[in-house]
CSV table of C-alpha atoms in Angstrom, one decimal:
chain,number,residue,atom,x,y,z
A,30,MET,CA,3.4,-10.1,23.2
A,31,LEU,CA,2.5,-8.3,19.9
A,32,SER,CA,-0.4,-10.6,19.1
A,33,CYS,CA,-2.1,-10.1,22.4
A,34,CYS,CA,-5.4,-8.4,22.9
A,35,ARG,CA,-5.4,-4.6,23.2
A,36,VAL,CA,-8.5,-3.1,24.9
A,37,ALA,CA,-9.4,0.5,24.6
A,38,ASP,CA,-10.1,2.7,27.6
A,39,SER,CA,-13.5,4.3,27.4
A,40,GLY,CA,-12.3,7.9,27.3
A,41,TRP,CA,-10.1,7.4,24.2
A,42,ARG,CA,-12.7,5.1,22.6
A,43,ASN,CA,-15.3,7.9,22.8
A,44,ARG,CA,-12.9,10.4,21.2
A,45,CYS,CA,-11.5,8.5,18.2
A,46,GLY,CA,-12.2,4.8,18.4
A,47,TRP,CA,-8.7,3.5,18.8
A,48,GLY,CA,-7.5,1.0,21.4
A,49,VAL,CA,-4.8,1.8,23.9
A,50,GLY,CA,-1.7,-0.3,23.2
A,51,GLY,CA,-0.6,-2.8,25.8
A,52,SER,CA,2.7,-4.5,26.1
A,53,ASN,CA,4.0,-5.4,22.7
A,54,GLN,CA,0.5,-4.8,21.3
A,55,GLU,CA,-1.3,-6.1,24.5
A,56,MET,CA,0.3,-3.4,23.1
A,57,MET,CA,3.7,21.1,-3.0
A,58,ALA,CA,5.0,30.3,-9.8
A,59,GLY,CA,3.4,32.3,-9.1
A,60,LEU,CA,3.5,32.2,-12.9
A,61,ASN,CA,1.0,34.8,-14.0
A,62,SER,CA,1.2,35.7,-17.7
A,63,GLU,CA,-1.1,37.6,-20.0
A,64,THR,CA,-0.6,37.3,-23.8
A,65,THR,CA,-2.9,38.6,-26.5
A,66,PHE,CA,-3.4,36.7,-29.8
A,67,THR,CA,-5.6,37.6,-32.7
A,68,LEU,CA,-6.5,34.6,-34.7
A,69,ASP,CA,-9.2,33.5,-37.0
A,70,SER,CA,-11.8,31.6,-35.0
A,71,ASP,CA,-11.8,28.7,-37.5
A,72,ALA,CA,-8.0,28.3,-37.1
A,73,ILE,CA,-8.4,28.2,-33.3
A,74,GLY,CA,-11.0,25.5,-33.7
A,75,ASN,CA,-8.8,23.4,-35.9
A,76,VAL,CA,-5.9,23.8,-33.5
A,77,LEU,CA,-7.9,22.8,-30.5
A,78,ALA,CA,-9.4,19.8,-32.4
A,79,GLU,CA,-6.1,18.5,-33.7
A,80,GLU,CA,-3.3,19.5,-31.5
A,81,VAL,CA,-4.4,19.2,-27.9
A,82,PRO,CA,-3.0,16.0,-26.4
A,83,VAL,CA,-4.5,14.1,-23.5
A,84,VAL,CA,-1.6,13.6,-21.1
A,85,LEU,CA,-1.5,11.0,-18.5
A,86,ASP,CA,-2.3,12.3,-15.0
A,87,ARG,CA,-3.1,15.8,-16.5
A,88,VAL,CA,-5.7,17.4,-18.7
A,89,GLU,CA,-4.2,20.4,-20.3
A,90,ASP,CA,-6.3,23.5,-21.1
A,91,LYS,CA,-4.7,25.4,-24.0
A,92,SER,CA,-6.8,28.5,-23.3
A,93,LEU,CA,-4.7,31.2,-21.7
A,94,VAL,CA,-5.1,31.1,-18.0
A,95,SER,CA,-3.3,32.3,-14.9
A,96,VAL,CA,-2.0,29.6,-12.7
A,97,ALA,CA,-1.4,30.3,-9.0
A,98,GLU,CA,-0.3,27.8,-6.4
A,99,ALA,CA,0.2,28.2,-2.8
A,100,ALA,CA,2.2,25.8,-0.8
A,101,SER,CA,0.8,25.2,2.6
A,102,ASP,CA,2.9,25.1,5.7
A,103,PHE,CA,3.5,21.7,7.1
A,104,HIS,CA,2.8,21.2,10.7
A,105,LEU,CA,3.9,18.1,12.4
A,106,ALA,CA,1.1,16.8,14.6
A,107,ARG,CA,2.2,16.0,18.0
A,108,GLU,CA,0.9,13.0,19.8
A,109,GLU,CA,-1.0,13.5,22.9
A,110,SER,CA,0.7,10.9,24.9
A,111,ARG,CA,3.6,8.6,24.8
A,112,ASP,CA,3.3,4.9,25.5
A,113,GLU,CA,6.6,4.2,27.1
A,114,GLU,CA,6.4,0.5,26.9
A,115,SER,CA,5.7,0.4,23.2
A,116,THR,CA,8.5,2.8,22.6
A,117,SER,CA,10.9,0.6,24.4
A,118,ILE,CA,10.0,-2.3,22.1
A,119,LEU,CA,10.5,-0.1,19.0
A,120,ASP,CA,13.9,1.3,20.3
A,121,THR,CA,15.3,-2.2,20.5
A,122,ALA,CA,13.5,-3.9,17.6
A,123,PHE,CA,16.3,-3.2,15.0
A,124,GLN,CA,18.7,-5.2,17.1
A,125,LEU,CA,16.7,-8.4,16.4
A,126,SER,CA,17.8,-10.0,13.1
A,127,TYR,CA,14.9,-10.8,10.8
A,128,SER,CA,16.7,-13.8,9.6
A,129,SER,CA,17.5,-15.3,13.0
A,130,THR,CA,15.4,-18.3,13.9
A,131,ASP,CA,15.8,-21.7,15.5
A,132,ALA,CA,14.1,-23.4,12.6
A,133,PRO,CA,15.9,-24.6,9.5
A,134,SER,CA,16.6,-22.0,6.8
A,135,ILE,CA,13.9,-22.4,4.2
A,136,THR,CA,13.1,-19.8,1.5
A,137,GLU,CA,9.7,-18.4,1.6
A,138,ALA,CA,7.8,-19.2,-1.6
A,139,THR,CA,6.1,-16.4,-3.5
A,140,GLY,CA,2.8,-17.5,-5.0
A,141,ALA,CA,1.0,-16.1,-8.1
A,142,VAL,CA,-1.7,-13.5,-7.6
A,143,ASP,CA,-4.5,-13.2,-10.0
A,144,CYS,CA,-5.3,-9.5,-9.9
A,145,ASP,CA,-5.7,-6.8,-12.5
A,146,LEU,CA,-4.3,-3.2,-12.3
A,147,GLY,CA,-7.8,-1.7,-12.2
A,148,LEU,CA,-6.5,1.9,-12.0
A,149,LEU,CA,-8.7,4.1,-9.9
A,150,PHE,CA,-9.7,7.5,-11.1
A,151,ASP,CA,-12.5,10.1,-10.9
A,152,PRO,CA,-14.5,10.0,-14.2
A,153,ALA,CA,-15.2,13.7,-13.8
A,154,SER,CA,-11.5,14.3,-14.5
A,155,ALA,CA,-12.1,13.2,-18.1
A,156,VAL,CA,-8.8,11.4,-18.4
A,157,ASP,CA,-9.1,8.5,-20.8
A,158,THR,CA,-6.5,5.9,-19.7
A,159,GLU,CA,-6.1,4.5,-23.2
A,160,ALA,CA,-5.9,7.9,-24.8
A,161,THR,CA,-3.2,9.0,-22.4
A,162,PHE,CA,-1.0,6.1,-23.4
A,163,ASP,CA,-0.9,7.7,-26.9
A,164,ALA,CA,0.1,11.1,-25.6
A,165,GLU,CA,3.3,12.8,-26.8
A,166,GLY,CA,4.7,12.7,-23.3
A,167,ASP,CA,3.4,13.8,-20.0
A,168,GLY,CA,5.9,16.7,-19.4
A,169,ARG,CA,5.6,16.4,-15.7
A,170,ALA,CA,9.0,16.0,-14.1
A,171,GLU,CA,7.4,14.6,-11.0
A,172,ALA,CA,5.9,11.7,-13.0
A,173,PHE,CA,9.4,10.3,-13.7
A,174,ILE,CA,10.5,7.3,-11.7
A,175,PRO,CA,12.5,8.5,-8.7
A,176,ALA,CA,16.2,7.6,-8.6
A,177,SER,CA,15.6,5.8,-5.4
A,178,PHE,CA,13.4,3.2,-7.2
A,179,HIS,CA,16.1,2.4,-9.9
A,180,GLY,CA,17.7,-0.1,-7.5
A,181,ALA,CA,14.4,-2.1,-7.4
A,182,ILE,CA,14.3,-2.1,-11.2
A,183,GLY,CA,17.8,-3.4,-11.3
A,184,ARG,CA,16.9,-6.3,-8.9
A,185,HIS,CA,14.0,-7.5,-11.0
A,186,TYR,CA,14.9,-6.7,-14.6
A,187,PRO,CA,17.9,-7.2,-17.0
A,188,GLU,CA,20.6,-4.6,-16.7
A,189,MET,CA,19.8,-3.2,-20.1
A,190,ILE,CA,16.3,-2.3,-18.9
A,191,HIS,CA,17.7,-0.7,-15.8
A,192,GLN,CA,20.1,1.4,-18.0
A,193,LEU,CA,17.3,2.5,-20.3
A,194,CYS,CA,15.2,3.6,-17.3
A,195,VAL,CA,18.1,5.7,-15.9
A,196,GLN,CA,19.4,7.1,-19.3
A,197,GLU,CA,16.0,8.1,-20.7
A,198,ASN,CA,14.3,9.0,-17.5
A,199,LEU,CA,11.2,6.9,-18.0
A,200,THR,CA,7.9,7.6,-16.2
A,201,ILE,CA,6.2,4.8,-14.4
A,202,GLN,CA,3.5,4.7,-17.2
A,203,GLU,CA,6.2,4.4,-19.9
A,204,PHE,CA,7.9,1.7,-18.0
A,205,ARG,CA,4.7,-0.3,-17.7
A,206,LEU,CA,4.1,0.0,-21.4
A,207,LEU,CA,7.7,-1.1,-22.1
A,208,ILE,CA,7.5,-4.3,-20.0
A,209,GLU,CA,4.1,-5.2,-21.5
A,210,GLY,CA,5.4,-4.6,-25.0
A,211,LEU,CA,8.6,-6.6,-24.5
A,212,ASN,CA,6.7,-9.5,-23.1
A,213,GLN,CA,4.3,-9.5,-26.1
A,214,GLY,CA,7.1,-9.0,-28.7
A,215,ASN,CA,5.6,-5.8,-29.9
A,216,SER,CA,7.5,-3.7,-32.6
A,217,ILE,CA,8.7,-0.2,-31.8
A,218,ASP,CA,5.9,1.3,-33.9
A,219,SER,CA,3.4,0.0,-31.4
A,220,TYR,CA,4.6,2.4,-28.7
A,221,PRO,CA,3.3,5.9,-28.3
A,222,ASN,CA,5.6,8.6,-29.8
A,223,HIS,CA,7.1,9.9,-26.6
A,224,LEU,CA,8.2,6.4,-25.6
A,225,LYS,CA,9.2,5.5,-29.2
A,226,ILE,CA,11.7,8.4,-29.3
A,227,LYS,CA,13.3,7.2,-26.0
A,228,LEU,CA,13.6,3.7,-27.3
A,229,GLN,CA,15.2,4.8,-30.6
A,230,ASN,CA,17.7,6.9,-28.6
A,231,PHE,CA,18.6,3.7,-26.7
A,232,SER,CA,18.7,1.2,-29.5
A,233,PHE,CA,15.5,-0.7,-29.3
A,234,PRO,CA,16.6,-3.7,-31.5
A,235,ASN,CA,19.4,-4.5,-28.9
A,236,LEU,CA,16.9,-4.2,-26.1
A,237,GLN,CA,14.4,-6.4,-27.8
A,238,SER,CA,16.9,-9.2,-28.6
A,239,THR,CA,18.1,-9.1,-25.0
A,240,CYS,CA,14.7,-9.5,-23.5
A,241,VAL,CA,13.0,-11.9,-26.0
A,242,HIS,CA,11.8,-15.0,-24.2
A,243,ALA,CA,13.0,-13.5,-20.9
A,244,GLY,CA,9.6,-13.7,-19.3
A,245,LEU,CA,9.8,-10.3,-17.6
A,246,LEU,CA,7.8,-9.8,-14.4
A,247,PRO,CA,4.7,-7.6,-14.9
A,248,LEU,CA,5.4,-4.2,-13.3
A,249,ASP,CA,2.5,-4.5,-11.0
A,250,ASP,CA,4.0,-7.6,-9.4
A,251,VAL,CA,7.2,-5.7,-8.7
A,252,LEU,CA,5.3,-2.7,-7.3
A,253,LEU,CA,3.3,-4.9,-5.0
A,254,LYS,CA,6.4,-6.6,-3.7
A,255,GLU,CA,8.6,-3.4,-3.4
A,256,CYS,CA,6.3,-0.5,-2.5
A,257,PRO,CA,4.2,-0.5,0.7
A,258,PHE,CA,1.8,2.3,-0.2
A,259,TYR,CA,1.2,0.7,-3.6
A,260,PHE,CA,0.5,-2.6,-1.9
A,261,ILE,CA,-1.9,-1.2,0.7
A,262,ASN,CA,-3.7,0.9,-1.9
A,263,ARG,CA,-4.2,-2.1,-4.1
A,264,LEU,CA,-5.5,-4.1,-1.2
A,265,ILE,CA,-8.0,-1.3,-0.4
A,266,ALA,CA,-9.1,-1.2,-4.0
A,267,ARG,CA,-9.8,-4.9,-4.1
A,268,GLY,CA,-12.1,-4.7,-1.1
A,269,ASP,CA,-15.9,-4.8,-1.4
A,270,ARG,CA,-17.1,-1.3,-0.8
A,271,LYS,CA,-20.3,-2.5,0.9
A,272,PHE,CA,-18.3,-3.2,4.1
A,273,PRO,CA,-16.9,0.3,4.7
A,274,GLU,CA,-20.2,1.8,3.5
A,275,SER,CA,-22.1,-0.3,6.1
A,276,GLN,CA,-20.0,1.3,8.9
A,277,GLY,CA,-20.1,4.9,7.4
A,278,LEU,CA,-16.3,4.8,7.0
A,279,SER,CA,-14.0,5.6,4.0
A,280,PRO,CA,-12.3,2.5,2.5
A,281,GLU,CA,-8.9,3.8,3.7
A,282,VAL,CA,-10.1,3.9,7.3
A,283,TYR,CA,-12.0,0.7,7.1
A,284,TRP,CA,-9.4,-1.6,5.6
A,285,THR,CA,-6.5,-0.4,7.8
A,286,ASN,CA,-8.6,-0.5,11.0
A,287,ARG,CA,-9.0,-3.1,13.8
A,288,ARG,CA,-9.7,-6.5,12.4
A,289,GLY,CA,-13.5,-7.1,12.7
A,290,PHE,CA,-13.7,-4.0,14.9
A,291,ALA,CA,-13.3,-6.3,17.8
A,292,SER,CA,-12.3,-4.8,21.2
A,293,CYS,CA,-9.0,-6.5,20.8
A,294,TYR,CA,-6.5,-7.6,18.1
A,295,ASP,CA,-4.9,-5.4,15.6
A,296,THR,CA,-5.3,-4.9,11.8
A,297,ILE,CA,-5.2,-7.4,9.0
A,298,PHE,CA,-1.5,-6.7,8.6
A,299,THR,CA,-0.2,-9.4,10.9
A,300,PRO,CA,1.9,-12.5,10.3
A,301,PHE,CA,-1.1,-14.6,11.2
A,302,VAL,CA,-2.8,-13.4,8.0
A,303,TRP,CA,0.4,-13.8,6.0
A,304,VAL,CA,0.8,-17.5,7.1
A,305,LEU,CA,-2.9,-18.2,6.4
A,306,SER,CA,-2.5,-16.9,2.9
A,307,ARG,CA,0.2,-19.5,2.3
A,308,ILE,CA,-1.7,-22.6,3.5
A,309,VAL,CA,-5.4,-22.1,2.9
A,310,SER,CA,-7.2,-23.1,-0.4
A,311,LYS,CA,-9.8,-20.9,-2.1
A,312,GLU,CA,-12.5,-23.4,-1.3
A,313,GLU,CA,-11.6,-23.5,2.3
A,314,TYR,CA,-11.4,-19.8,2.7
A,315,LEU,CA,-14.7,-19.2,0.9
A,316,MET,CA,-16.3,-21.7,3.3
A,317,LEU,CA,-15.1,-19.7,6.3
A,318,LEU,CA,-16.5,-16.5,4.8
A,319,ASP,CA,-19.8,-18.2,4.2
A,320,HIS,CA,-20.2,-19.5,7.7
A,321,ALA,CA,-19.2,-16.1,9.2
A,322,GLU,CA,-21.8,-14.3,7.1
A,323,ASN,CA,-24.6,-16.9,7.9
A,324,GLU,CA,-23.7,-17.0,11.6
A,325,THR,CA,-23.1,-20.8,11.4
A,326,TRP,CA,-19.5,-20.5,12.7
A,327,SER,CA,-19.7,-23.7,14.8
A,328,GLN,CA,-19.7,-25.7,11.6
A,329,THR,CA,-16.1,-24.5,10.9
A,330,LYS,CA,-14.5,-26.3,13.9
A,331,ALA,CA,-13.1,-29.2,12.0
A,332,LEU,CA,-11.8,-27.0,9.2
A,333,ILE,CA,-10.2,-24.5,11.7
A,334,VAL,CA,-8.4,-27.4,13.5
A,335,GLU,CA,-7.0,-28.5,10.2
A,336,LEU,CA,-5.9,-25.0,9.2
A,337,GLN,CA,-4.3,-24.4,12.6
A,338,SER,CA,-2.3,-27.6,12.2
A,339,ARG,CA,-1.0,-26.5,8.8
A,340,MET,CA,-0.2,-23.0,10.0
A,341,ILE,CA,1.8,-24.2,13.0
A,342,SER,CA,3.8,-26.5,10.7
A,343,TYR,CA,4.4,-23.5,8.4
A,344,ILE,CA,5.4,-21.3,11.2
A,345,ASP,CA,7.9,-23.9,12.5
A,346,ASN,CA,9.5,-24.7,9.2
A,347,VAL,CA,9.1,-21.6,6.9
A,348,TYR,CA,8.1,-18.4,8.6
A,349,GLN,CA,11.1,-16.3,9.6
A,350,PRO,CA,10.1,-13.7,12.3
A,351,SER,CA,11.4,-10.2,12.1
A,352,PHE,CA,11.9,-7.3,14.4
A,353,SER,CA,10.5,-8.0,17.9
A,354,LEU,CA,8.1,-10.7,16.7
A,355,LYS,CA,8.7,-14.3,17.6
A,356,LYS,CA,7.3,-17.6,16.4
A,357,SER,CA,5.6,-18.1,19.7
A,358,HIS,CA,3.6,-14.9,19.2
A,359,VAL,CA,2.2,-16.1,15.9
A,360,LYS,CA,1.5,-19.6,17.2
A,361,TRP,CA,-0.4,-18.1,20.2
A,362,GLU,CA,-2.7,-16.2,17.8
A,363,THR,CA,-3.1,-19.2,15.5
A,364,ARG,CA,-4.3,-21.5,18.2
A,365,LYS,CA,-7.5,-19.5,18.7
A,366,SER,CA,-10.5,-19.4,16.5
A,367,SER,CA,-11.4,-15.8,17.0
A,368,PRO,CA,-8.7,-14.4,14.6
A,369,PHE,CA,-10.3,-16.4,11.8
A,370,LEU,CA,-13.8,-15.1,12.7
A,371,HIS,CA,-12.7,-11.5,13.0
A,372,LEU,CA,-10.9,-11.6,9.6
A,373,CYS,CA,-14.0,-13.1,7.9
A,374,LYS,CA,-16.5,-10.7,9.6
A,375,HIS,CA,-14.3,-7.8,8.4
A,376,GLY,CA,-15.1,-8.9,4.8
A,377,PHE,CA,-11.5,-9.6,3.9
A,378,ASN,CA,-12.0,-11.5,0.6
A,379,TRP,CA,-9.9,-14.1,-1.2
A,380,GLU,CA,-8.4,-11.6,-3.7
A,381,GLN,CA,-7.2,-9.4,-0.9
A,382,LEU,CA,-5.8,-12.4,0.9
A,383,GLN,CA,-3.8,-13.5,-2.2
A,384,LEU,CA,-2.0,-10.1,-2.3
A,385,PHE,CA,-0.2,-11.2,0.9
A,386,THR,CA,1.5,-14.0,-1.1
A,387,LYS,CA,3.4,-11.3,-3.0
A,388,LEU,CA,5.2,-10.1,0.1
A,389,ASP,CA,8.1,-11.4,2.2
A,390,SER,CA,7.0,-11.9,5.7
A,391,ARG,CA,9.4,-9.3,6.9
A,392,TYR,CA,7.3,-6.5,5.4
A,393,ILE,CA,4.1,-7.7,7.1
A,394,ASP,CA,6.0,-8.0,10.3
A,395,PHE,CA,7.1,-4.4,9.9
A,396,LEU,CA,3.5,-3.2,9.5
A,397,CYS,CA,2.6,-5.2,12.6
A,398,GLU,CA,5.5,-3.8,14.5
A,399,ILE,CA,4.8,-0.1,13.8
A,400,GLU,CA,1.1,-0.5,14.3
A,401,SER,CA,1.7,-1.7,17.8
A,402,GLN,CA,3.1,1.7,18.8
A,403,SER,CA,1.1,3.6,21.3
A,404,ARG,CA,-2.6,3.7,20.5
A,405,GLY,CA,-2.3,2.2,17.0
A,406,GLY,CA,-4.1,3.7,14.0
A,407,HIS,CA,-0.8,4.7,12.3
A,408,LEU,CA,-1.5,3.0,9.0
A,409,CYS,CA,-4.9,4.4,8.8
A,410,ARG,CA,-3.6,8.0,9.3
A,411,SER,CA,-0.8,7.4,6.8
A,412,MET,CA,-3.3,6.2,4.1
A,413,ILE,CA,-5.5,9.3,4.7
A,414,ALA,CA,-2.4,11.5,4.3
A,415,THR,CA,-1.2,9.8,1.1
A,416,SER,CA,-4.3,8.5,-0.7
A,417,ARG,CA,-4.6,11.4,-3.2
A,418,TYR,CA,-1.0,11.0,-4.3
A,419,ILE,CA,-1.1,7.2,-5.0
A,420,GLN,CA,-3.9,7.1,-7.5
A,421,GLU,CA,-2.0,6.7,-10.8
A,422,ALA,CA,-4.6,8.3,-13.1
A,423,GLU,CA,-5.1,11.4,-11.0
A,424,THR,CA,-3.3,14.7,-11.6
A,425,SER,CA,-2.1,14.6,-8.0
A,426,PHE,CA,-0.2,11.3,-8.5
A,427,ASP,CA,3.3,11.5,-7.0
A,428,PRO,CA,5.7,8.6,-7.6
A,429,HIS,CA,7.9,9.9,-4.8
A,430,VAL,CA,5.1,8.7,-2.5
A,431,THR,CA,3.9,5.6,-4.4
A,432,LEU,CA,7.3,4.2,-5.1
A,433,LEU,CA,8.7,4.5,-1.6
A,434,THR,CA,10.2,1.1,-1.0
A,435,TRP,CA,9.8,-1.1,2.0
A,436,GLU,CA,13.6,-1.0,2.6
A,437,GLU,CA,13.7,2.8,2.5
A,438,TRP,CA,10.9,2.9,5.1
A,439,ILE,CA,12.5,0.3,7.3
A,440,GLU,CA,15.9,2.0,7.1
A,441,ASP,CA,14.4,5.3,8.2
A,442,TYR,CA,12.9,3.5,11.2
A,443,GLN,CA,16.1,1.6,12.1
A,444,ASP,CA,18.3,4.7,11.6
A,445,SER,CA,16.2,6.5,14.3
A,446,CYS,CA,16.7,3.5,16.6
A,447,ARG,CA,20.4,3.5,16.1
A,448,ARG,CA,20.5,7.3,17.0
A,449,ASP,CA,18.4,6.6,20.0
A,450,GLN,CA,15.6,8.8,18.6
A,451,ARG,CA,12.0,8.0,18.9
A,452,TRP,CA,10.4,7.0,15.6
A,453,ARG,CA,6.8,7.8,15.5
A,454,ALA,CA,5.1,5.5,13.0
A,455,HIS,CA,2.8,8.1,11.3
A,456,GLU,CA,4.6,11.4,11.9
A,457,SER,CA,8.0,10.1,11.0
A,458,THR,CA,6.7,8.5,7.9
A,459,VAL,CA,5.2,11.8,6.8
A,460,THR,CA,8.5,13.5,7.4
A,461,LEU,CA,10.3,10.9,5.3
A,462,LEU,CA,7.8,11.3,2.4
A,463,ASN,CA,8.2,15.1,2.6
A,464,ARG,CA,11.9,14.9,2.3
A,465,ARG,CA,11.4,12.7,-0.8
A,466,ARG,CA,8.9,15.1,-2.3
A,467,ASP,CA,11.4,18.0,-1.8
A,468,GLU,CA,9.8,21.3,-2.8
A,469,ARG,CA,6.3,20.0,-3.5
A,470,GLU,CA,3.4,20.9,-1.2
A,471,PRO,CA,4.1,18.9,2.0
A,472,LEU,CA,1.9,16.2,3.3
A,473,GLU,CA,0.3,17.0,6.6
A,474,ALA,CA,0.2,14.6,9.5
A,475,ILE,CA,-3.2,13.4,10.5
A,476,THR,CA,-4.3,13.7,14.1
A,477,MET,CA,-6.0,10.9,16.0
A,478,ASP,CA,-9.2,13.0,16.3
A,479,HIS,CA,-9.6,13.4,12.5
A,480,GLU,CA,-13.2,13.6,11.4
A,481,LEU,CA,-12.8,10.4,9.3
A,482,PHE,CA,-12.2,8.4,12.5
A,483,VAL,CA,-15.6,9.3,14.0
A,484,GLY,CA,-18.1,6.5,14.4
A,485,GLN,CA,-15.7,3.5,14.5
A,486,PRO,CA,-17.6,0.7,16.1
A,487,TYR,CA,-16.6,-1.9,18.7
A,488,TYR,CA,-18.1,-5.4,18.5
A,489,ASP,CA,-18.4,-8.3,20.9
A,490,TYR,CA,-18.5,-11.7,19.2
A,491,ASP,CA,-20.3,-15.0,19.8
A,492,LEU,CA,-17.6,-17.6,19.0
A,493,ASN,CA,-20.2,-20.3,18.6
A,494,THR,CA,-22.5,-18.7,16.0
A,495,GLY,CA,-20.2,-16.0,14.7
A,496,ALA,CA,-22.8,-13.3,15.5
A,497,ARG,CA,-21.7,-10.0,16.8
A,498,ARG,CA,-23.2,-7.0,18.5
A,499,LYS,CA,-22.0,-3.5,19.3
A,500,SER,CA,-20.2,-3.2,22.6
A,501,ASP,CA,-21.8,-1.1,25.3
């Protein structure tokens, strides 16, 4: 079953630190130009002082320079081995209806998440976020919202907003400003010039009257719900950096790794954690974290019994398993105390846990499903490959990566299954993203022996105290 323990063989553990999957988880033109101008130096100074805009995701240098780019060849990394049993599960998973269940049909509730955008960027890039919102337009075609995401906009916003996005080709930054401004009842003069022109072209008064008092969803809520890489990146950003630093690992590697770095169990992306996020209070979860840190885990017995009871009830009555997962799998994991301990020892905080309430369980099940392929580590490799393209304030930001939707990802997986082709969780995902990025520099697949994987620990746990020590 997918939730069962996966123990690594010593050979592979020494090489890259990943466990070997068992059954079901027990298993980017050369434009070079030279132009000579003779200008008064004071005039040049005035132009540079008054006319150079700061553009979101790009700092322009108005000096005359030669720009040269070289697109690197994309090489698909081949896996060293094939886990036949895991592949069998993935080949048949699409046949299982995610809505099929013996329990009554109950809609999964989506709770509110109290989290800020907190855009990540390198201060050395000198891009002022507030200044960029006043720019005259970013001019980067790749910053526009991909057509593939327009459907998601249509699902969450009035049709008039959807039409505006398509007709005026908004960027993701412009769209965020639009939603915030409409919710606050701002006048058209409050928007930066580049967005104001687009709103004037579309008839802003009609748009404003349509959306007044509509209570539009914040864009971040939609992105969290619709876009897997946005979701995972946000979860990583909300984690305490002291935990990956203590293990000498990058945040991308740490937060997508084995939960608690135990010798068994998978990542935090499991239905167990999704169900827990729905039934536990902040006070209760902070208590678990405190006892795990202080190695007084035995004092959590009564609380864990209560949480297990609530979780079993939620699994029976609300949770709708998808792909190859079954309710019995999640119950099996829930009835043990070790998953709670491993999650807490990993440093998974309350803010990170609340992000799970933004998602339908099907999407967490999908992450669990693909991570059970072969030796695991697929999410970790995918985050290393994509991380530079999903930081919105960076010049490398690419919405074709960030705005990939869950359903596009799942459809690519299921299409391979229908054609009886093996879908490799990381390599196939990189291929999908490169098709979306078209002529841009291709992403490269990350091999299992990547240097960022070196030094991953394995721990044994004392389930009475919560103490842990490195495995021999």
